[in-house]
Amino acid sequence: MSTAAEAGSAEVSRAERIEYLLRLADTSLVAGQRLGELLGHGPTLEEDLALGNISLDLIGQARLLLALAGRIEDKGRDEDALAFRRDAPQFRNMSLAEQPNEDFAATIVRQCLLDAWQLETYESLTGSREEALADIAHKAVKECRYHWRFSAGWLVRLGDGTEESHARVSAALGALWRFTDELLTPDALDAHMAVCGIGPAPGLIRERWDARVSAVLAEAKLQKPPHQHYPWHGKRGVHSEHLGHLLTEMQFLPRTYPGVTW
Amino acid sequence: MYTQALDSPAAGADEGSEERERLERFQARIDRDEKIEPKDWMPEAYRQTLIRQIAQHAHSEIVGMLPEGNWITRAPSLRRKAVLIAKVQDEGGHGMYLYSAAETLGVARGDLIEQLLSGRAKYSSIFNYPTLTWADIGAIGWLVDGAAIMNQVPLCRCSYGPYARAMVRICKEESFHQRQGYELMLTLARGSEAQHAMAQDALNRWWWPSLMMFGPNDAHSVHTAQSMRWKIKRFTNDELRQKFIDVTVPQAEYLGLTVPDPDLRWDQTSEHYRFGEIDWSEFQAVLKGEGPCNRERLEARRAAHENGRWVREAAVAYAAKHQAPAHRAQAGAGALS
Amino acid sequence: MNEDWVLYEVFIRSRSGLEHKHVGSLHAADARMAIEHARDAYTRRQEGVSIWVVPSSAIVASDPGEAEALFEPARDKVYRHPTFYAIPDEVKNI
């Protein structure tokens, strides 16, 4: 997209580039891990297959992004070293991604809010000055478009389905809405990445995300919750308690048997 | 039941001879290797045998997602995680293809699932064993999928068209499952001492249950003869089991692992491996529901079904509100495949 | 409350230029979902570039009992096939 490319060419450090990539990579990884929990437990066989596909896409994105971060870092850390040998404070995922699968409504709301953010972000990143990232974005944006189609479709069905589904999806929306503040509020690094032509322009994602999500909420007959200021951001390493448990499970083998090949 | 009546002389003489002719014509089609399709006439016993077998097969795929799904969140590398998700997802897909095939025989998937959840329907006992370590994921791919492939490849030529076509698709997809399992075992067997031990332990626990997957000895197999005549089945349980052992033992040797059977030896004259007696009391116990995980597997399926009910209802309610009447289709209408 | 989804038949065009072919069936609550499920179940290995889904109940099939009446009469119409006509070898491009 032109927004990122037309920005200036301010200096960007290696550490900043890695930090920014980890935000994207960890968000995909953690969201993919969460969806992976559901395989075999979905409401229908068909939904199991669909969530499995989305999980696979997300883990695929994470692998590409982590590998890229590792190459830029140039200290011999590959995708697995980054995925399995960092602790929660070093994870840079959006906190929304780590929120648990309380029920199908919580899963769909989490995915929907996140899918819209990923879709707009990757759309914008296809024009990134970080060329390898732009390449990954070209692939990811297609996947995210389908993820959004799937989760938005379900959000509408649940919102405009039965009384119970409406109540459940409203409750999930109320519980998860505070985490959207992090998606939409650029911090210093986001702003700097925009100036450097690597990341999207500040405000752009908020505007597009808001238009996209508002339309679907209206179609789903769901009230958009009021904006909540929520400054504890996973992208700066300040996570909810859920991430620690997610990582404990995910990382147990490489941590129990260090230095071997799997 | 009509099924039993087929085996005994029919009551009315006229009716009986007409029925016999129809059966003969049906058997002749099968003998000519013609495929039977959903709308073709078929003996009720043939239909029921197929429904039972295809449903059991479908249930096995669905329950089979659980032991491996148990390790998705703990896969030790991102590559392994992706492979495992793809594999478990394939199993769900295979369950779906099979339910589809069963539905062409006039049963609804909902009813078949109801039979599974109420404990009336059977599924492969192998999935009532626990996955305790990561090596179990390798052992399942290598041994359990290996045994399944032995069973399934002949089914691609089964006389019932929709089942045969589903099996063709399944076998094509399945071929990566066994290879990834063996590759995983190879990595462990050639890895650290702890990894090697993990692989050996998994082989110890999965070997005998894998052999049981082929079912009771031919002498005790209730359905074999009729199923062979109908070409629903092409080889006997013992033939397939022997074939599996013959190809698998050298694979274990290549891994440097020991098959947990002191009686196992190569027999030069028959050119087959001779193997020890299977513990059929364990087989019967697990079949009866007394295996280590029978309870957990059914509980997991029930929970998924119960927790998903409001979701399925919501989707139906939404569709009823928004679909144009012309496009509204009847739920549970007959399948075509 | 009703929780039964509709049975849909799935047809996939495997490559551009080929016809759609029946591949199986699935359950979905609505048409959009049926397309998504078909995509997720039947094109996981790049099997398709286009999907049709049709409610099974909308398909009208011929009766196997009428197969003789429907299809046998075509058997003796050999003159519909090009090989029925003898053309001398010397004649080209025909």
XYZ file of C-alpha atoms in Angstrom:
693
model
C 0.000 0.000 0.000
C 1.138 3.479 -0.704
C 0.673 4.595 2.883
C 3.738 2.838 4.153
C 5.885 3.169 1.077
C 5.456 6.881 0.610
C 6.635 7.619 4.130
C 10.106 8.968 4.705
C 13.240 7.007 5.185
C 14.237 7.741 8.768
C 16.852 5.510 10.349
C 15.664 2.249 11.835
C 17.723 0.018 14.082
C 18.037 -3.722 13.844
C 16.500 -4.080 17.317
C 13.484 -2.033 16.276
C 12.952 -4.102 13.148
C 13.105 -7.325 15.163
C 10.809 -5.946 17.839
C 8.258 -4.974 15.228
C 8.408 -8.356 13.487
C 7.942 -10.143 16.793
C 4.685 -8.279 17.364
C 3.320 -9.707 14.148
C 4.922 -13.130 14.506
C 3.907 -13.722 18.113
C 0.357 -12.583 17.466
C 0.007 -15.174 14.713
C 1.756 -17.855 16.746
C -0.293 -17.382 19.911
C -3.585 -17.122 18.016
C -2.672 -20.246 16.026
C -1.833 -22.081 19.233
C -5.179 -21.119 20.748
C -7.089 -22.400 17.728
C -5.003 -25.568 17.777
C -6.536 -26.408 21.157
C -9.949 -26.748 19.547
C -9.296 -29.394 16.939
C -11.648 -32.279 17.668
C -13.765 -30.222 20.056
C -15.646 -27.871 17.735
C -19.436 -27.565 17.435
C -19.429 -29.525 14.157
C -16.945 -31.521 12.168
C -17.001 -28.821 9.506
C -16.009 -26.157 12.029
C -13.138 -28.332 13.213
C -11.808 -28.385 9.674
C -12.253 -24.639 9.244
C -10.571 -23.693 12.523
C -7.787 -26.127 11.735
C -7.137 -24.377 8.445
C -7.016 -20.988 10.111
C -4.693 -22.303 12.784
C -2.384 -23.687 10.092
C -2.320 -20.358 8.256
C -1.440 -18.506 11.443
C 1.343 -20.885 12.393
C 2.656 -20.641 8.851
C 2.764 -16.842 9.137
C 4.515 -17.096 12.495
C 7.175 -19.384 11.075
C 7.994 -17.021 8.213
C 8.054 -13.956 10.451
C 10.089 -15.574 13.221
C 12.588 -16.907 10.706
C 12.919 -13.414 9.270
C 13.393 -11.895 12.722
C 16.051 -14.523 13.420
C 17.888 -13.712 10.185
C 17.870 -10.007 10.939
C 19.068 -10.665 14.475
C 21.864 -12.867 13.072
C 22.647 -14.637 16.324
C 21.753 -18.125 15.153
C 18.210 -18.173 16.550
C 15.778 -19.898 14.189
C 11.960 -19.968 14.288
C 11.930 -22.641 16.971
C 14.509 -20.958 19.177
C 12.348 -17.860 19.114
C 9.078 -19.706 19.627
C 10.180 -22.135 22.320
C 13.005 -20.421 24.196
C 11.524 -17.067 25.157
C 9.506 -16.384 28.288
C 6.247 -14.459 28.464
C 7.734 -10.973 28.967
C 9.733 -11.427 25.770
C 6.619 -12.269 23.794
C 5.272 -9.354 21.814
C 1.867 -10.617 20.727
C -1.281 -8.558 21.072
C -2.926 -9.620 24.347
C -6.154 -10.316 22.479
C -4.533 -13.309 20.771
C -3.801 -15.111 24.043
C -7.345 -14.881 25.438
C -8.770 -18.363 26.039
C -11.476 -20.290 24.184
C -14.130 -19.851 26.878
C -16.793 -20.934 24.411
C -17.349 -20.766 20.652
C -18.582 -17.174 21.034
C -15.355 -16.107 22.736
C -13.326 -17.810 20.026
C -15.289 -16.173 17.239
C -15.192 -12.702 18.802
C -11.456 -12.950 19.453
C -10.790 -14.133 15.926
C -13.069 -11.577 14.359
C -11.483 -8.590 16.110
C -8.031 -9.963 15.448
C -8.716 -11.009 11.853
C -9.860 -7.492 11.009
C -6.667 -6.090 12.505
C -4.419 -8.603 10.767
C -6.182 -8.102 7.470
C -5.777 -4.330 7.523
C -2.248 -4.548 8.855
C -1.002 -7.016 6.254
C -2.850 -5.202 3.509
C -0.863 -2.128 4.436
C 2.377 -4.072 4.900
C 2.355 -5.312 1.314
C 3.925 -1.918 0.596
C 6.456 -2.072 3.408
C 9.995 -0.921 2.813
C 11.087 -4.062 4.655
C 10.939 -6.136 1.495
C 10.944 -9.577 3.073
C 8.073 -8.449 5.275
C 6.159 -7.150 2.262
C 6.553 -10.578 0.652
C 5.155 -12.313 3.716
C 2.320 -9.771 3.837
C 1.347 -10.564 0.251
C 0.815 -14.184 1.248
C -0.746 -13.425 4.643
C -3.265 -10.921 3.372
C -4.993 -13.573 1.269
C -5.211 -15.885 4.242
C -6.507 -13.110 6.496
C -9.185 -12.214 3.999
C -10.564 -15.722 4.311
C -10.209 -15.734 8.110
C -12.223 -12.550 8.245
C -14.867 -13.942 5.935
C -15.221 -16.960 8.191
C -15.235 -15.220 11.574
C -17.393 -12.292 10.455
C -19.897 -14.756 8.986
C -20.101 -16.525 12.312
C -20.286 -13.305 14.311
C -23.355 -12.331 12.315
C -24.957 -15.769 12.703
C -24.392 -15.790 16.437
C -25.409 -12.187 16.945
C -28.564 -12.582 14.903
C -29.229 -16.229 15.722
C -30.992 -17.255 18.913
C -31.447 -15.441 22.193
C -28.765 -17.615 23.731
C -26.246 -17.054 20.972
C -26.864 -13.328 21.071
C -26.328 -13.262 24.825
C -23.164 -15.308 24.609
C -21.608 -13.316 21.815
C -22.514 -10.025 23.511
C -20.857 -11.206 26.701
C -17.717 -12.229 24.798
C -17.628 -8.892 23.004
C -17.937 -7.067 26.317
C -15.148 -9.136 27.846
C -12.694 -8.821 24.961
C -13.315 -5.280 23.760
C -10.717 -3.704 26.078
C -7.979 -5.570 24.200
C -8.774 -3.726 20.998
C -7.241 -0.569 22.474
C -3.847 -2.168 21.982
C -4.558 -3.060 18.360
C -5.578 0.452 17.474
C -3.363 2.692 19.578
C 0.042 3.113 17.973
C 2.899 3.371 20.447
C 6.308 4.914 19.835
C 7.554 1.888 17.902
C 4.466 1.760 15.675
C 4.853 5.460 14.977
C 8.535 5.106 14.210
C 7.936 2.169 11.879
C 5.435 4.285 9.977
C 7.925 7.119 9.630
C 10.496 4.635 8.340
C 8.099 3.290 5.723
C 8.016 -0.141 7.306
C 4.692 -0.075 9.152
C 1.287 1.458 8.419
C 0.611 5.139 8.991
C -0.716 5.905 12.489
C -4.459 6.078 12.540
C -4.889 4.188 9.294
C -5.505 0.815 10.890
C -7.889 2.298 13.447
C -9.969 3.951 10.757
C -10.194 0.878 8.529
C -10.593 -1.593 11.364
C -13.357 0.502 12.833
C -15.246 0.710 9.552
C -14.938 -3.017 8.983
C -15.864 -4.116 12.494
C -18.665 -1.557 12.933
C -20.395 -2.771 9.779
C -20.300 -6.376 10.891
C -21.448 -5.583 14.418
C -24.421 -3.728 12.967
C -25.262 -6.655 10.720
C -24.944 -8.966 13.720
C -27.319 -6.729 15.674
C -24.655 -6.290 18.330
C -23.990 -3.144 20.332
C -20.496 -1.804 19.871
C -19.050 -1.520 23.389
C -17.747 1.900 24.453
C -14.043 2.542 24.061
C -12.035 1.354 27.025
C -8.619 2.753 27.789
C -6.475 -0.276 28.550
C -2.754 0.506 28.642
C -1.429 -2.977 29.541
C -0.203 -4.003 26.146
C 1.159 -7.411 25.206
C 3.063 -5.811 22.360
C 5.295 -4.249 25.008
C 5.533 -7.523 26.932
C 2.778 -6.783 29.451
C 0.469 -9.752 29.090
C -2.517 -11.286 30.789
C -1.922 -14.298 33.014
C -3.106 -16.582 30.243
C 0.062 -16.313 28.184
C 2.281 -17.926 30.806
C 0.140 -21.039 30.857
C -0.097 -21.155 27.093
C 3.698 -21.021 26.842
C 4.232 -23.562 29.618
C 2.294 -26.072 27.596
C 3.704 -25.081 24.228
C 7.352 -25.004 25.295
C 7.521 -27.957 27.647
C 9.318 -30.443 25.393
C 12.152 -28.233 24.131
C 12.649 -26.957 27.680
C 12.664 -30.440 29.258
C 15.032 -31.842 26.636
C 17.255 -28.948 25.620
C 19.623 -29.142 22.683
C 18.061 -32.024 20.760
C 16.397 -32.259 17.361
C 12.726 -33.064 17.010
C -35.554 -58.527 11.264
C -35.358 -58.621 7.524
C -31.593 -59.027 7.761
C -31.932 -62.411 9.358
C -34.723 -63.490 7.045
C -32.262 -63.285 4.180
C -30.350 -66.241 5.503
C -33.360 -68.485 5.895
C -35.788 -69.681 3.222
C -38.388 -67.014 2.491
C -41.954 -67.536 3.703
C -44.163 -67.169 0.615
C -43.058 -69.318 -2.322
C -43.820 -66.767 -5.059
C -42.461 -63.867 -3.088
C -39.465 -66.009 -2.191
C -38.497 -66.904 -5.736
C -38.840 -63.303 -6.872
C -36.707 -62.211 -3.955
C -34.177 -64.908 -4.725
C -33.938 -63.746 -8.313
C -33.326 -60.178 -7.223
C -30.624 -61.352 -4.852
C -29.033 -63.410 -7.584
C -29.059 -60.482 -9.972
C -27.507 -58.325 -7.258
C -24.813 -60.888 -6.499
C -24.128 -61.239 -10.233
C -23.522 -57.495 -10.495
C -21.068 -57.697 -7.622
C -19.371 -60.719 -9.152
C -18.943 -58.727 -12.387
C -17.240 -56.029 -10.266
C -19.993 -53.534 -11.016
C -20.354 -50.763 -8.461
C -23.565 -50.526 -6.482
C -24.842 -46.938 -6.326
C -27.168 -45.297 -3.757
C -30.396 -45.545 -5.712
C -29.789 -49.110 -6.912
C -31.727 -51.931 -5.329
C -29.729 -53.690 -2.634
C -30.526 -56.305 -0.006
C -31.385 -54.737 3.304
C -28.613 -56.740 4.964
C -26.076 -55.279 2.526
C -27.304 -51.789 3.339
C -27.169 -52.408 7.087
C -23.727 -54.002 6.927
C -22.434 -51.009 5.011
C -24.033 -48.498 7.340
C -22.545 -50.260 10.342
C -19.083 -50.537 8.793
C -18.917 -47.044 7.307
C -20.270 -45.459 10.482
C -17.760 -47.338 12.626
C -15.066 -46.196 10.291
C -16.281 -42.585 10.452
C -16.547 -42.677 14.250
C -13.007 -44.043 14.406
C -11.717 -41.076 12.434
C -13.509 -38.616 14.704
C -12.525 -40.258 17.973
C -9.090 -40.739 16.456
C -8.639 -36.976 16.391
C -8.479 -36.963 20.189
C -5.338 -38.923 21.114
C -3.253 -37.002 18.579
C -5.047 -33.740 19.166
C -3.846 -34.155 22.726
C -0.347 -33.179 21.525
C -1.045 -30.299 19.147
C -0.406 -27.667 21.790
C 2.764 -29.463 22.899
C 4.413 -30.288 19.575
C 8.126 -29.577 20.036
C 8.731 -27.561 16.859
C 6.579 -25.334 14.704
C 7.039 -27.660 11.753
C 5.841 -30.634 13.796
C 2.946 -28.575 15.093
C 1.806 -27.671 11.591
C 2.131 -31.286 10.428
C 0.141 -32.559 13.392
C -2.630 -30.021 12.934
C -2.841 -30.923 9.249
C -2.974 -34.608 10.111
C -5.625 -34.336 12.817
C -7.592 -32.083 10.511
C -7.334 -34.698 7.745
C -8.834 -37.232 10.129
C -11.778 -34.922 10.661
C -12.065 -34.616 6.892
C -11.982 -38.389 6.514
C -14.723 -38.716 9.093
C -16.716 -36.267 7.051
C -16.202 -38.125 3.759
C -17.295 -41.323 5.471
C -20.380 -39.850 7.103
C -21.215 -38.506 3.640
C -20.904 -42.000 2.189
C -23.083 -43.431 4.969
C -25.700 -40.758 4.376
C -26.158 -41.974 0.804
C -27.605 -45.152 2.370
C -30.458 -43.229 3.918
C -29.200 -42.489 7.425
C -28.640 -38.998 8.803
C -25.288 -38.039 10.255
C -27.068 -36.766 13.354
C -28.457 -40.233 14.043
C -25.076 -41.877 13.567
C -23.459 -39.413 15.959
C -26.246 -40.031 18.426
C -25.379 -43.750 18.295
C -21.732 -42.963 18.951
C -22.433 -40.666 21.886
C -24.886 -43.069 23.501
C -22.233 -45.783 23.363
C -24.243 -47.999 21.010
C -21.905 -47.620 18.048
C -18.387 -48.972 17.974
C -15.174 -47.312 16.876
C -11.655 -48.615 16.564
C -10.407 -49.654 20.004
C -6.934 -48.345 19.304
C -8.084 -44.847 20.143
C -8.899 -45.893 23.696
C -5.200 -45.980 24.471
C -3.553 -42.848 25.869
C -0.869 -40.737 24.195
C 1.619 -40.324 27.023
C 4.682 -38.928 25.292
C 5.563 -37.163 22.067
C 6.873 -40.451 20.663
C 3.307 -41.755 20.748
C 2.532 -39.336 17.931
C 5.249 -40.999 15.875
C 4.072 -44.487 16.824
C 0.495 -43.689 15.893
C 1.471 -42.369 12.484
C 3.784 -45.257 11.769
C 1.863 -48.193 13.286
C -1.763 -47.151 13.628
C -1.948 -45.365 10.297
C 0.153 -48.134 8.795
C -2.378 -50.722 9.962
C -5.236 -48.511 8.841
C -3.734 -48.238 5.355
C -3.499 -52.033 5.134
C -7.193 -52.180 5.941
C -8.203 -49.288 3.762
C -6.406 -49.785 0.471
C -8.542 -52.837 -0.425
C -11.650 -50.820 0.460
C -10.939 -48.528 -2.496
C -12.279 -51.426 -4.581
C -15.297 -52.022 -2.340
C -18.520 -52.806 -4.190
C -20.405 -49.787 -2.866
C -19.542 -46.786 -5.056
C -19.708 -43.906 -2.555
C -17.676 -45.847 0.028
C -15.075 -46.857 -2.548
C -14.764 -43.259 -3.788
C -14.435 -41.905 -0.245
C -11.711 -44.462 0.407
C -9.802 -43.454 -2.720
C -9.722 -39.887 -1.475
C -8.824 -40.974 2.050
C -6.020 -43.282 0.975
C -4.532 -40.555 -1.194
C -4.486 -38.169 1.749
C -3.457 -40.802 4.250
C -0.154 -41.570 2.594
C 1.557 -38.622 4.285
C 0.333 -39.684 7.713
C 2.354 -42.833 7.972
C 5.477 -41.245 6.502
C 5.430 -38.342 8.937
C 5.046 -40.821 11.810
C 8.003 -42.882 10.681
C 10.111 -39.775 10.122
C 9.257 -38.639 13.641
C 10.247 -42.043 15.062
C 13.469 -41.994 13.062
C 14.373 -38.585 14.472
C 13.778 -39.807 18.014
C 15.510 -43.144 17.493
C 18.592 -41.349 16.190
C 18.374 -38.592 18.781
C 19.500 -38.479 22.394
C 19.346 -41.467 24.713
C 16.179 -40.090 26.289
C 14.572 -39.670 22.885
C 15.529 -43.197 21.851
C 14.030 -44.558 25.060
C 10.887 -42.548 24.428
C 10.586 -44.126 20.970
C 11.121 -47.657 22.307
C 8.540 -47.094 25.037
C 6.004 -45.926 22.483
C 6.635 -48.999 20.300
C 6.213 -51.209 23.375
C 2.839 -49.721 24.144
C 1.439 -49.428 20.595
C 2.640 -52.656 18.977
C 0.044 -55.084 20.318
C -2.918 -52.720 20.129
C -1.944 -52.076 16.491
C -2.097 -55.799 15.730
C -5.524 -55.926 17.373
C -6.738 -53.301 14.917
C -7.214 -56.028 12.319
C -9.901 -57.594 14.470
C -10.385 -61.118 15.830
C -8.843 -64.169 14.171
C -10.695 -65.281 11.064
C -12.160 -68.274 12.913
C -13.912 -65.857 15.285
C -14.827 -63.109 12.848
C -18.607 -62.928 12.534
C -18.948 -60.793 9.443
C -16.032 -61.808 7.271
C -17.567 -64.435 4.956
C -20.644 -62.469 3.891
C -18.648 -59.243 3.581
C -16.143 -60.967 1.328
C -18.961 -62.299 -0.846
C -20.335 -58.787 -1.159
C -16.881 -57.378 -1.825
C -17.222 -55.005 1.075
C -14.174 -56.742 2.388
C -11.407 -58.128 0.178
C -8.980 -59.802 2.587
C -9.472 -61.537 5.911
C -8.331 -60.111 9.249
C -5.489 -62.579 9.572
C -4.240 -62.017 6.025
C -4.036 -58.281 6.594
C -2.439 -58.664 10.017
C 0.253 -60.925 8.603
C 0.924 -58.486 5.787
C 1.255 -55.632 8.274
C 3.709 -57.539 10.442
C 5.773 -58.579 7.441
C 6.283 -55.002 6.279
C 6.567 -53.389 9.719
C 9.152 -55.560 11.447
C 11.975 -54.561 9.061
C 10.971 -50.928 9.555
C 11.382 -51.355 13.316
C 14.781 -52.940 12.762
C 15.851 -49.986 10.652
C 14.897 -47.702 13.542
C 17.056 -49.792 15.861
C 14.032 -50.517 18.028
C 12.900 -53.861 19.408
C 9.438 -55.233 18.683
C 8.037 -56.306 22.069
C 7.331 -59.910 21.080
C 9.751 -62.614 22.262
C 8.151 -65.115 19.865
C 8.707 -63.008 16.786
C 10.904 -64.745 14.195
C 11.331 -64.971 10.454
C 10.053 -68.214 8.988
C 12.087 -69.103 5.925
C 9.697 -71.699 4.527
C 6.536 -69.578 4.587
C 8.483 -66.332 4.041
C 6.459 -64.720 6.793
C 7.160 -63.571 10.317
C 5.753 -65.821 12.996
C 4.517 -63.913 15.988
C 3.255 -64.484 19.524
C -0.316 -64.862 20.662
C -2.350 -61.665 20.903
C -3.912 -61.025 24.306
C -7.518 -61.306 23.206
C -8.818 -60.718 26.708
C -7.365 -57.210 26.529
C -8.951 -56.749 23.102
C -12.358 -57.813 24.428
C -12.036 -55.626 27.517
C -11.206 -52.498 25.538
C -13.976 -53.324 23.085
C -16.415 -53.571 25.989
C -15.463 -50.107 27.189
C -12.921 -51.056 29.823
C -9.849 -49.660 28.083
C -7.733 -46.906 29.606
C -9.444 -44.031 27.779
C -12.858 -45.246 26.597
C -14.602 -43.040 29.113
C -12.516 -39.949 28.328
C -12.900 -40.301 24.572
C -16.680 -40.511 24.685
C -16.832 -37.741 27.263
C -14.803 -35.482 24.974
C -17.096 -36.200 22.029
C -20.193 -35.647 24.143
C -18.842 -32.384 25.508
C -18.072 -31.117 21.998
C -21.546 -32.083 20.864
C -23.350 -30.597 23.862
C -21.281 -27.414 23.916
C -21.868 -26.993 20.223
C -25.630 -27.351 20.316
C -26.383 -23.673 20.847
C -24.020 -22.857 17.987
C -25.758 -25.208 15.584
C -29.132 -23.903 16.687
C -28.046 -20.301 16.217
C -26.931 -21.005 12.662
C -30.242 -22.659 11.825
C -32.180 -19.779 13.378
C -30.146 -17.244 11.439
C -30.640 -19.105 8.170
C -34.385 -19.319 8.767
C -34.525 -15.534 9.205
C -32.401 -14.615 6.234
C -32.677 -17.172 3.471
C -35.150 -16.630 0.698
C -37.815 -19.358 0.878
C -36.891 -20.581 -2.594
C -33.383 -21.343 -1.396
C -34.409 -22.954 1.823
C -33.536 -26.608 1.633
C -34.907 -29.470 3.647
C -32.619 -30.598 6.429
C -31.718 -34.254 6.339
C -32.876 -34.862 2.787
C -31.504 -37.876 0.946
C -27.917 -37.760 -0.240
C -26.564 -38.411 -3.666
C -23.030 -39.446 -4.251
C -34.986 -26.164 18.853
C -33.737 -27.277 15.453
C -30.005 -27.931 15.202
C -29.966 -29.986 11.987
C -28.049 -28.441 9.155
C -28.821 -28.941 5.508
C -27.035 -31.585 3.474
C -25.276 -30.027 0.474
C -23.623 -31.774 -2.453
C -20.264 -30.327 -3.453
C -18.916 -29.915 -6.984
C -15.368 -28.753 -7.618
C -13.688 -27.414 -10.733
C -10.206 -28.783 -10.297
C -8.493 -26.639 -12.920
C -9.424 -23.768 -15.132
C -10.998 -25.167 -18.284
C -12.397 -28.326 -16.686
C -15.977 -28.977 -15.650
C -17.186 -29.122 -12.064
C -17.178 -32.644 -10.702
C -19.091 -34.094 -7.783
C -16.753 -34.750 -4.849
C -18.996 -35.450 -1.858
C -21.296 -33.756 0.570
C -21.280 -31.734 3.771
C -23.581 -30.077 6.263
C -24.137 -26.340 6.501
C -26.775 -24.018 7.877
C -26.715 -21.645 4.902
C -25.250 -21.322 1.426
C -22.359 -19.057 2.380
C -21.344 -21.515 5.078
C -21.650 -24.384 2.616
C -19.123 -22.724 0.313
C -16.756 -22.139 3.218
C -17.079 -25.711 4.446
C -16.542 -27.046 0.954
C -13.413 -24.955 0.666
C -12.122 -26.118 4.053
C -12.965 -29.786 3.561
C -12.515 -30.468 -0.130
C -9.776 -28.100 -1.319
C -7.156 -28.518 1.416
C -4.668 -29.791 -1.155
C -5.296 -27.356 -3.970
C -7.968 -29.598 -5.442
C -10.030 -26.746 -6.817
C -10.381 -23.317 -8.356
C -14.179 -23.089 -8.176
C -16.903 -24.580 -5.995
C -20.599 -25.271 -6.499
C -22.781 -26.330 -3.603
C -26.324 -27.580 -4.108
C -28.800 -28.663 -1.440
C -29.068 -32.437 -1.902
C -32.837 -32.137 -1.836
C -32.678 -29.966 -4.959
C -31.099 -32.686 -7.067
C -33.419 -34.737 -9.225
C -31.886 -38.061 -10.195
C -32.891 -40.637 -12.767
C -34.351 -43.890 -11.474
C -32.038 -46.916 -11.873
C -35.182 -48.961 -12.572
C -35.655 -46.931 -15.723
C -32.051 -47.249 -16.798
C -32.903 -49.587 -19.673
C -35.606 -47.331 -21.041
C -33.453 -44.260 -20.657
C -30.120 -45.472 -21.913
C -30.480 -48.661 -23.950
C -32.162 -46.996 -26.962
C -28.938 -45.087 -27.649
C -27.034 -48.299 -28.109
C -28.039 -49.049 -31.725
C -27.588 -45.475 -32.986
C -24.082 -46.268 -34.138
C -24.445 -43.814 -37.015
C -23.960 -41.017 -34.480
C -20.301 -41.953 -34.245
C -17.691 -40.926 -36.841
C -16.235 -44.441 -37.099
C -19.540 -45.604 -38.624
C -18.577 -44.046 -41.954
C -16.006 -45.617 -44.246
C -13.853 -43.013 -45.982
C -11.045 -44.140 -48.345
C -7.556 -43.585 -46.909
C -6.623 -41.341 -49.843
C -9.110 -38.734 -48.695
C -7.388 -36.419 -46.223
C -8.482 -33.925 -43.635
C -11.845 -35.459 -42.870
